[in-house]
C-alpha positions as a Python dict, from the first residue, in 0.01 Angstrom:
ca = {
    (1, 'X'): (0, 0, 0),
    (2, 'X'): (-226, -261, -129),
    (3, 'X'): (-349, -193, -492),
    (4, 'X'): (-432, -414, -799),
    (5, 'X'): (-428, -190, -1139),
    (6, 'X'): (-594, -363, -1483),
    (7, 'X'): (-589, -251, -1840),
    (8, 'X'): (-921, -144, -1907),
    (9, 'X'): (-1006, -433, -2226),
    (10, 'X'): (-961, -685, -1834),
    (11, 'X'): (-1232, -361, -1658),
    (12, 'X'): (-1433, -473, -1974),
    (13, 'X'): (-1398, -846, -2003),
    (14, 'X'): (-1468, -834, -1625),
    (15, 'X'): (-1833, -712, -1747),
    (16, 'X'): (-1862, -866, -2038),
    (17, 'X'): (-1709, -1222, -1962),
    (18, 'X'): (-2064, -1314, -1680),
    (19, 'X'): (-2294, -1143, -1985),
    (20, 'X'): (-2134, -1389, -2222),
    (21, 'X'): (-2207, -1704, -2004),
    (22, 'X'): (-2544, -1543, -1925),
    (23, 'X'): (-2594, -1581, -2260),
    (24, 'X'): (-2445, -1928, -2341),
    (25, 'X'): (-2701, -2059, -2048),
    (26, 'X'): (-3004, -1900, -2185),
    (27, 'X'): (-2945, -2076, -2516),
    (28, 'X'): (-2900, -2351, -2353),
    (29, 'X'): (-3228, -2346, -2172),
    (30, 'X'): (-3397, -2197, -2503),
    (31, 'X'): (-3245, -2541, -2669),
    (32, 'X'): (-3412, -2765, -2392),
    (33, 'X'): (-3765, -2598, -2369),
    (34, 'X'): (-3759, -2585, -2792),
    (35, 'X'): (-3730, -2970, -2776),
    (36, 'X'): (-3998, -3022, -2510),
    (37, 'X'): (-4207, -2843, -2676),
    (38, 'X'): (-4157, -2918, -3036),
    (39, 'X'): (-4089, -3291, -2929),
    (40, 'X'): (-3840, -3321, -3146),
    (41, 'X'): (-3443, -3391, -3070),
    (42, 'X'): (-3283, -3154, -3352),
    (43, 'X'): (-3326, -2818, -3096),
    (44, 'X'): (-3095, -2946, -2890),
    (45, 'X'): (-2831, -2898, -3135),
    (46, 'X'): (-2817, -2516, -3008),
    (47, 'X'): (-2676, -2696, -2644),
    (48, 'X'): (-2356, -2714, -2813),
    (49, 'X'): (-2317, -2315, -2917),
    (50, 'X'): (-2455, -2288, -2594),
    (51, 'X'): (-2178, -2457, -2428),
    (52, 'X'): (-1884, -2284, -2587),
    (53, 'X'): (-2053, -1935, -2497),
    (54, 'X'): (-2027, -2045, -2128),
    (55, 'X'): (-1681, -2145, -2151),
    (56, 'X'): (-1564, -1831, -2320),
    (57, 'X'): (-1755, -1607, -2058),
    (58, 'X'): (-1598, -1820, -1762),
    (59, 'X'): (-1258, -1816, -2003),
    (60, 'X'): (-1292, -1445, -2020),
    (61, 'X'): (-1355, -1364, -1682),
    (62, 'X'): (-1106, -1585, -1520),
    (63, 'X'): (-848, -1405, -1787),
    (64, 'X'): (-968, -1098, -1671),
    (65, 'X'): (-983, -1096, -1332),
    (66, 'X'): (-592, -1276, -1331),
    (67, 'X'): (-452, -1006, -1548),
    (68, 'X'): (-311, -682, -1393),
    (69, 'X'): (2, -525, -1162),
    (70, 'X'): (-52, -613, -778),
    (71, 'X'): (144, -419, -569),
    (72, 'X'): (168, -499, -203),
    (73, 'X'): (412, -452, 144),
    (74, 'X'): (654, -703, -20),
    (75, 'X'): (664, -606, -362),
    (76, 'X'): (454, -632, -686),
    (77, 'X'): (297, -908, -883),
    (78, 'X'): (195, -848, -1321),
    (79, 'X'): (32, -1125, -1480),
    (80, 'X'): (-120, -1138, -1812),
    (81, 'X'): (-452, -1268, -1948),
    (82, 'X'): (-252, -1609, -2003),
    (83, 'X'): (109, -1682, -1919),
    (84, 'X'): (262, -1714, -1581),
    (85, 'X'): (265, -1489, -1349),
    (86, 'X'): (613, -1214, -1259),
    (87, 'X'): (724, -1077, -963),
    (88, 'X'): (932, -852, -773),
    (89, 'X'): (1053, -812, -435),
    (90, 'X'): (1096, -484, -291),
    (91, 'X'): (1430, -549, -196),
    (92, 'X'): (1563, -707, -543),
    (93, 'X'): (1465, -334, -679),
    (94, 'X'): (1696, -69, -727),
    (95, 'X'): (1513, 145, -906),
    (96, 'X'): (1222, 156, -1170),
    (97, 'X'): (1349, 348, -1472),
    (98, 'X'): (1055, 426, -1788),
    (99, 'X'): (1134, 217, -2104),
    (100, 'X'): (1326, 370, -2374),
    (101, 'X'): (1166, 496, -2693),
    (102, 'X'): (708, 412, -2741),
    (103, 'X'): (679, 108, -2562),
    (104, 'X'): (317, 124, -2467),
    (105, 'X'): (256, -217, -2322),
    (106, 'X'): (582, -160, -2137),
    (107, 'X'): (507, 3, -1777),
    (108, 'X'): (849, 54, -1669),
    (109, 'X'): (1227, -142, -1641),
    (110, 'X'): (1304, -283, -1316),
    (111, 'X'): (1670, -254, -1251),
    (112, 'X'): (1777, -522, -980),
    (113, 'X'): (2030, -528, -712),
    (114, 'X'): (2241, -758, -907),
    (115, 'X'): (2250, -552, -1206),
    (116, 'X'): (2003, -759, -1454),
    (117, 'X'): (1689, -536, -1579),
    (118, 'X'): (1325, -708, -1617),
    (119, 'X'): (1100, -530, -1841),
    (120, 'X'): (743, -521, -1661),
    (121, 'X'): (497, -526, -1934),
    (122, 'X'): (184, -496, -1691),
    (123, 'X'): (-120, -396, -1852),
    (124, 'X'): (-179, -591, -2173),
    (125, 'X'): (-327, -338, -2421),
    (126, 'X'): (-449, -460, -2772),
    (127, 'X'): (-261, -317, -3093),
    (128, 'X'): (-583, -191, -3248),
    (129, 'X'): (-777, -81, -2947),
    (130, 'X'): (-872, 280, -2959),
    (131, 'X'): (-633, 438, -2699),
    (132, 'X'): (-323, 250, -2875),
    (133, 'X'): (-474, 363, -3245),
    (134, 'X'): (-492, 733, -3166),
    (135, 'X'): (-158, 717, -2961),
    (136, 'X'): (-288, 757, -2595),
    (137, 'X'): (-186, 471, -2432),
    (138, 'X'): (36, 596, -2180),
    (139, 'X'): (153, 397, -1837),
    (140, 'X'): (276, 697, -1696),
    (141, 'X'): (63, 715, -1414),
    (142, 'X'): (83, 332, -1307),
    (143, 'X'): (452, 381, -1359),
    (144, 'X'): (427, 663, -1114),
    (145, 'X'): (261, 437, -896),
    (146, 'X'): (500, 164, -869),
    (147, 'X'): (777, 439, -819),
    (148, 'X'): (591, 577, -522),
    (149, 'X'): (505, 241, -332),
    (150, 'X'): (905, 159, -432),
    (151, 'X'): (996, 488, -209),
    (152, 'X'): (697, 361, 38),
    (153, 'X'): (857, 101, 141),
}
């Protein structure tokens, strides 16, 4: 079982990161044309607004693309937007148990073999985004997920 599951602000920043760059190169072009054709250096001041939208839509696709729970034949892989990424093997699992109490960033606890537990916050999910606001952010189903590739394998 091969499967890569994202929070859906990285589904959106995967859209919206390549609109923001698109939009940091037309001002950039709009900058150069301006001062051809007003002959005049000041339009190229915009190059420089220009250049940080680029960065953040490369910055915000590269975070969004990165970001998410990978779960493969040898185990599974959760990386945020920035941070290193975490991983477990399937045979350092004993079990995947849900977290205790409304943890909604928290998929599920890993309990290892040698009796430590790892806390696999997955799917980064911003405080004030809708789903979290009105209480729907639930990880049941990629918890359910990981639990069924666990027994896969």
């Amino acid at each position: 079982m091969n499967k890569t599951i994202r929070s859906a602000s990285a589904r959106i920043n995967v859209v919206v990161g390549p609109f923001v760059a698109l939009m940091g190169v037309a001002a950039a072009i709009t900058a150069v044309v301006l001062s051809i054709v007003m002959e005049s250096l000041w339009p190229l001041v915009l190059f420089i607004p220009a250049l940080m939208g680029i960065g953040a839509g490369l910055f915000l696709l590269r975070a969004a693309l990165r970001s998410g729970l990978r779960i493969d034949g040898d185990g599974f892989t959760w990386q945020g937007f920035t941070g290193p990424a975490h991983s477990l093997r399937w045979d350092q699992l004993h079990r995947l148990v849900p977290p205790p109490g409304r943890a909604p960033r928290t998929v599920a606890i890993a309990q290892l073999r040698d009796g430590s537990q790892v806390e696999v916050i997955a799917l980064w999910e911003s405080p004030t985004s809708p789903m979290a606001v009105a209480g729907l952010s639930d990880q049941t189903a990629t918890r359910n997920t990981l639990v069924e590739a666990h027994r896969y394998w």
